[in-house]
Every structure is written in C-alpha cells, then in structure tokens.
CSV table of C-alpha atoms in Angstrom, one decimal:
chain,number,residue,atom,x,y,z
A,1,VAL,CA,28.3,-58.7,18.1
A,2,ALA,CA,26.1,-55.6,17.5
A,3,ALA,CA,23.0,-57.8,17.2
A,4,VAL,CA,23.8,-59.6,20.4
A,5,LEU,CA,24.3,-56.3,22.2
A,6,ILE,CA,21.0,-54.9,20.9
A,7,GLY,CA,19.2,-58.1,21.8
A,8,ALA,CA,20.7,-58.0,25.3
A,9,TRP,CA,19.7,-54.3,25.7
A,10,ILE,CA,16.1,-55.1,24.6
A,11,TRP,CA,15.9,-58.0,27.0
A,12,LEU,CA,17.3,-55.8,29.8
A,13,GLN,CA,14.7,-53.1,29.1
A,14,ASN,CA,11.8,-55.6,29.0
A,15,THR,CA,12.9,-57.4,32.1
A,16,TYR,CA,14.3,-54.8,34.5
A,17,LEU,CA,13.3,-51.3,35.5
A,18,LEU,CA,15.4,-48.6,37.2
A,19,LEU,CA,13.2,-47.6,40.0
A,20,ASP,CA,14.1,-45.5,43.1
A,21,GLY,CA,17.8,-45.9,42.3
A,22,GLN,CA,17.6,-49.7,42.2
A,23,LEU,CA,17.4,-52.2,39.3
A,24,LEU,CA,14.2,-54.0,39.8
A,25,ARG,CA,12.5,-56.8,37.8
A,26,ARG,CA,9.3,-55.6,36.2
A,27,ASP,CA,7.5,-58.7,37.4
A,28,ALA,CA,8.7,-58.2,41.0
A,29,GLU,CA,6.0,-59.0,43.5
A,30,GLU,CA,7.5,-57.0,46.3
A,31,VAL,CA,8.7,-53.4,45.8
A,32,VAL,CA,10.7,-51.6,48.5
A,33,LEU,CA,10.8,-47.8,48.1
A,34,SER,CA,13.2,-45.7,50.1
A,35,GLY,CA,13.5,-42.4,48.2
A,36,GLN,CA,12.5,-38.9,49.2
A,37,GLN,CA,9.3,-39.1,47.1
A,38,LEU,CA,7.2,-41.6,45.3
A,39,PRO,CA,8.5,-42.5,41.7
A,40,HIS,CA,6.5,-41.0,38.8
A,41,GLU,CA,3.2,-42.7,38.0
A,42,LYS,CA,4.4,-43.6,34.4
A,43,LEU,CA,7.4,-45.4,35.9
A,44,LEU,CA,5.3,-47.3,38.4
A,45,GLN,CA,2.9,-48.4,35.7
A,46,LYS,CA,5.7,-50.4,34.1
A,47,LEU,CA,5.5,-52.9,37.0
A,48,ARG,CA,3.6,-55.9,35.8
A,49,ASN,CA,1.9,-57.4,38.9
A,50,PRO,CA,3.2,-56.0,42.2
A,51,LYS,CA,1.6,-57.6,45.2
A,52,VAL,CA,3.4,-55.7,48.0
A,53,PHE,CA,4.8,-52.1,48.3
A,54,ASP,CA,7.0,-51.4,51.3
A,55,LEU,CA,7.2,-47.6,52.0
A,56,ARG,CA,8.4,-47.9,55.6
A,57,GLN,CA,11.9,-46.7,54.6
A,58,MET,CA,10.6,-43.4,53.1
A,59,GLU,CA,8.7,-40.6,54.7
A,60,ALA,CA,5.5,-41.3,52.8
A,61,GLU,CA,2.6,-38.9,53.0
A,62,THR,CA,-1.1,-39.7,52.7
A,63,ALA,CA,-1.0,-38.4,49.1
A,64,ASP,CA,1.7,-41.0,48.3
A,65,PHE,CA,-0.5,-43.8,49.8
A,66,ASP,CA,-3.6,-42.6,47.9
A,67,ALA,CA,-1.8,-42.4,44.6
A,68,LEU,CA,-0.3,-45.9,45.0
A,69,ARG,CA,-3.7,-47.3,46.2
A,70,GLN,CA,-5.3,-45.9,43.1
A,71,LEU,CA,-2.7,-47.3,40.7
A,72,PHE,CA,-2.6,-50.8,42.4
A,73,PRO,CA,-5.9,-51.3,44.3
A,74,GLN,CA,-5.1,-55.0,44.9
A,75,ALA,CA,-1.6,-54.5,46.3
A,76,GLU,CA,-0.7,-54.5,50.0
A,77,ILE,CA,0.9,-51.3,51.1
A,78,LEU,CA,3.2,-51.3,54.1
A,79,TRP,CA,3.8,-47.8,55.5
A,80,LEU,CA,3.9,-45.6,58.5
A,81,VAL,CA,1.1,-43.0,58.9
A,82,PRO,CA,2.4,-39.4,59.6
A,83,LEU,CA,0.6,-38.3,62.7
A,84,ASP,CA,1.3,-35.4,65.0
A,85,GLY,CA,5.0,-35.2,64.1
A,86,ASP,CA,5.5,-39.0,64.4
A,87,ARG,CA,5.2,-42.1,62.3
A,88,VAL,CA,2.6,-44.6,63.4
A,89,ALA,CA,2.0,-48.2,62.2
A,90,PRO,CA,-1.6,-48.5,60.7
A,91,ASP,CA,-2.3,-51.4,63.2
A,92,ALA,CA,-1.2,-49.4,66.2
A,93,LYS,CA,-3.6,-50.1,69.2
A,94,GLU,CA,-2.9,-46.9,71.2
A,95,ILE,CA,-2.6,-43.4,69.7
A,96,ARG,CA,-1.5,-40.3,71.5
A,97,LEU,CA,-2.2,-36.8,70.1
A,98,LYS,CA,-1.0,-33.4,71.4
A,99,THR,CA,-4.3,-31.8,70.3
A,100,LEU,CA,-7.3,-32.6,68.2
A,101,GLU,CA,-7.9,-30.9,64.8
A,102,GLN,CA,-9.8,-31.8,61.7
A,103,LYS,CA,-6.6,-33.0,60.0
A,104,HIS,CA,-6.2,-35.5,62.9
A,105,LEU,CA,-9.6,-37.0,62.1
A,106,GLU,CA,-8.5,-37.4,58.5
A,107,LEU,CA,-5.2,-39.0,59.4
A,108,LEU,CA,-6.8,-41.4,61.9
A,109,SER,CA,-8.9,-42.8,59.0
A,110,TYR,CA,-5.7,-44.4,57.7
A,111,LEU,CA,-5.4,-46.5,60.8
A,112,ASN,CA,-7.0,-49.9,61.3
A,113,GLY,CA,-9.2,-49.0,64.2
A,114,PRO,CA,-7.1,-47.9,67.3
A,115,GLN,CA,-8.4,-49.2,70.6
A,116,VAL,CA,-7.2,-46.3,72.8
A,117,ILE,CA,-6.9,-42.6,71.8
A,118,VAL,CA,-5.3,-40.2,74.2
A,119,ILE,CA,-5.5,-36.4,73.6
A,120,ASP,CA,-3.2,-34.2,75.7
A,121,ARG,CA,-5.0,-30.9,75.3
A,122,CYS,CA,-8.2,-30.5,73.2
A,123,GLU,CA,-9.5,-27.1,72.4
A,124,ASN,CA,-11.8,-28.0,69.5
A,125,TYR,CA,-14.7,-29.3,71.6
A,126,ASP,CA,-16.9,-29.8,68.5
A,127,LEU,CA,-14.6,-32.5,67.2
A,128,LEU,CA,-14.8,-34.8,70.2
A,129,PRO,CA,-18.4,-36.1,69.4
A,130,GLU,CA,-17.3,-36.8,65.9
A,131,LEU,CA,-14.2,-38.7,67.1
A,132,LYS,CA,-16.4,-40.8,69.5
A,133,SER,CA,-18.9,-41.5,66.7
A,134,ARG,CA,-16.1,-42.7,64.4
A,135,TYR,CA,-14.6,-45.0,67.0
A,136,PRO,CA,-17.5,-46.1,69.3
A,137,GLU,CA,-15.5,-49.1,70.5
A,138,ALA,CA,-12.3,-47.2,71.4
A,139,GLU,CA,-11.4,-45.9,74.8
A,140,ILE,CA,-11.0,-42.1,74.4
A,141,ARG,CA,-9.2,-40.2,77.1
A,142,TYR,CA,-8.5,-36.5,76.9
A,143,ASN,CA,-7.8,-33.2,78.7
A,144,LEU,CA,-9.5,-30.0,77.6
A,145,LEU,CA,-7.9,-26.6,77.1
A,146,VAL,CA,-10.3,-24.1,78.6
A,147,GLY,CA,-9.2,-20.5,78.6
A,148,GLY,CA,-5.5,-21.5,78.8
A,149,ASN,CA,-6.1,-24.0,81.6
A,150,THR,CA,-5.8,-27.8,81.2
A,151,VAL,CA,-8.9,-29.6,82.6
A,152,PRO,CA,-9.2,-33.4,82.9
A,153,MET,CA,-12.2,-35.1,81.4
A,154,ASP,CA,-13.3,-36.4,84.8
A,155,ALA,CA,-13.3,-32.9,86.4
A,156,VAL,CA,-16.3,-32.2,88.7
A,157,GLN,CA,-15.6,-28.4,89.0
A,158,LEU,CA,-14.7,-25.9,86.3
A,159,SER,CA,-13.7,-22.2,86.5
A,160,ILE,CA,-14.1,-20.2,83.3
A,161,GLN,CA,-12.4,-16.9,83.1
A,162,ASP,CA,-14.2,-14.3,80.9
A,163,PRO,CA,-16.8,-16.8,79.7
A,164,ASP,CA,-18.1,-16.8,76.2
A,165,PRO,CA,-20.2,-19.3,74.2
A,166,GLU,CA,-17.1,-21.1,72.8
A,167,LYS,CA,-15.5,-21.7,76.2
A,168,VAL,CA,-18.8,-22.8,77.7
A,169,LYS,CA,-19.0,-25.6,75.1
A,170,ALA,CA,-16.4,-27.4,77.1
A,171,ILE,CA,-19.1,-28.3,79.6
A,172,SER,CA,-20.6,-30.8,77.1
A,173,CYS,CA,-17.3,-32.7,77.0
A,174,LEU,CA,-17.0,-33.1,80.8
A,175,PRO,CA,-19.4,-35.9,81.8
A,176,GLU,CA,-18.6,-35.8,85.6
A,177,LEU,CA,-19.0,-32.0,85.8
A,178,LYS,CA,-21.2,-30.7,88.7
A,179,GLN,CA,-20.3,-27.0,89.2
A,180,VAL,CA,-19.1,-24.2,87.0
A,181,ALA,CA,-17.7,-20.9,88.3
A,182,LEU,CA,-18.0,-17.9,85.9
A,183,LEU,CA,-15.2,-15.4,86.6
A,184,GLY,CA,-13.9,-12.1,85.3
A,185,ALA,CA,-15.9,-10.2,82.6
A,186,LEU,CA,-19.4,-11.7,82.5
A,187,PRO,CA,-21.9,-11.6,79.7
A,188,GLU,CA,-25.5,-10.4,80.0
A,189,LYS,CA,-27.6,-12.3,82.5
A,190,GLU,CA,-29.8,-13.6,79.7
A,191,GLN,CA,-26.8,-15.4,78.3
A,192,ILE,CA,-26.0,-17.0,81.6
A,193,TYR,CA,-29.6,-18.1,82.0
A,194,GLU,CA,-29.4,-19.6,78.5
A,195,TRP,CA,-26.4,-21.7,79.6
A,196,MET,CA,-28.1,-22.8,82.7
A,197,CYS,CA,-31.0,-24.1,80.6
A,198,ALA,CA,-28.6,-25.8,78.2
A,199,TYR,CA,-26.8,-27.6,81.0
A,200,PRO,CA,-29.3,-28.3,83.8
A,201,GLN,CA,-27.1,-30.9,85.3
A,202,VAL,CA,-24.5,-28.3,86.3
A,203,VAL,CA,-24.7,-25.7,89.0
A,204,PHE,CA,-23.5,-22.3,87.8
A,205,GLU,CA,-22.1,-19.6,90.1
A,206,TRP,CA,-20.8,-16.1,89.6
A,207,LYS,CA,-19.9,-13.2,91.8
A,208,LEU,CA,-22.3,-10.3,92.5
A,209,ASP,CA,-21.5,-7.0,93.9
A,210,LEU,CA,-24.0,-6.8,96.7
A,211,PHE,CA,-23.9,-3.7,98.9
A,212,GLY,CA,-20.1,-3.5,98.4
A,213,ASN,CA,-19.5,-7.2,99.1
A,214,GLY,CA,-18.5,-9.7,96.4
A,215,VAL,CA,-20.9,-12.6,96.9
A,216,PHE,CA,-21.2,-15.8,94.8
A,217,THR,CA,-24.7,-16.6,93.7
A,218,THR,CA,-24.5,-20.0,95.5
A,219,ASP,CA,-23.6,-18.5,98.9
A,220,THR,CA,-26.1,-19.4,101.5
A,221,ASP,CA,-24.8,-17.0,104.2
A,222,LEU,CA,-24.7,-13.4,102.9
A,223,ILE,CA,-22.9,-10.9,105.1
A,224,LEU,CA,-24.0,-7.5,104.1
A,225,SER,CA,-22.0,-4.4,105.1
A,226,GLY,CA,-23.9,-2.2,107.5
A,227,ASN,CA,-25.8,-5.0,109.1
A,228,SER,CA,-25.6,-5.3,112.9
C-alpha cells in the first residue's frame, strides 16, 4: 500500500502543478491566471509547453507581461494593458488619454497599432511630435493645456497669459493658428522678436502703453490722448 501511495504521489507531482490556487497539468497548453500577482518564475518554468497565457482576469502590469514574454517567447499572451487608470485590449482601435506623458508613450507600445488616439489635455508639447512619428498612420486628435486654458488643436487664435518659452511651444502644435495675443507680464522685446522669427506664419500682438493708452501692436487706428 505504501508503495502504491508513493507511486501515486510521484505521478501526481510529475503530472500536475499547483499554480495560482489551481491544480494544473504541467503539459497544459492554455494557462489562465487570476491571482493578484504573477506566480514565481521557478514555478512557471515547471510548465512543459504552454501555448497560451490568459491574464485577463488579473490586474497584470507591464512587468508581468515582460517577465512572461521572456520566459515563454513563443507563447501567446492574452491580457489588458493598464492605461490611464483603465484596462485596454491590445487590439483596441481607439485610445483616449486624459493627458500625454512619457509613460503613456511606453504603454502605447504594448498596443497593436491604434487607429485613433484622442488626448483630452496635453501640456507636454514636446511629446506630440514623437507620438505622431510613432503612429504616422493614426488619426491623432488633441486639446492643449496652455497656461491653464484648454485650446483645441484647430484653434486659429491663441491668448497666452504671462508668456514664456515653454508656453509659446504650444504654437508648433496648432497647425491652423493665425494669431497669438501675448498678455500680462511680457518678456524682453528681443525674446518676442525671436518668437516672431521662429513662427513666421503667426501674427503676434501685445499691448503697449502709448501716451497713457493701452494699444495693441496690430491696431491700425491709434487714438492718442491729447490729440484734437
């Protein structure tokens, strides 16, 4: 009897594996994981030839995906990508982001080429060209956050309060822009002229104190105090 029990135990150990709270055959081709975290690497390596891992029932992170891909490069991994507080299928065609940061570019690389990317409020203007270069075929729609104000990408006019070089970068991301009003505390005129040279397609205007009158530089009719 003891020999039979020992033999059964050996067979059980060689045939099955306790993985993620479930008894799973070591030669299982499909493995469904639903725990809080990925099982230990040494435990996973006891699987003989898994073809599919299903992580859609667990809150898998990119580190889990990367670890599994390294262990089983030939296996198919079904999962949901953590993106902006949500879970997105890798084959999703349209993606919506609250903002755009470097971490979003990294997470988007786990998707299979979205066709539409919508950004609610982008303040990192330098990342938009990189996003467009990564997804040249995708339709990218966005609003910019400029000095606390939301500006649509097709805006033709823009007001910048207390302009500085970082805020002025927004101009390069507004392809339809025609006119920019510089308000509040202004930099030295040399800086403004530098911006005018950098963006010749845009008309800049700002207010001058001319004989006690506030006059925009684009005004054609100047009414000066004291004139009769």
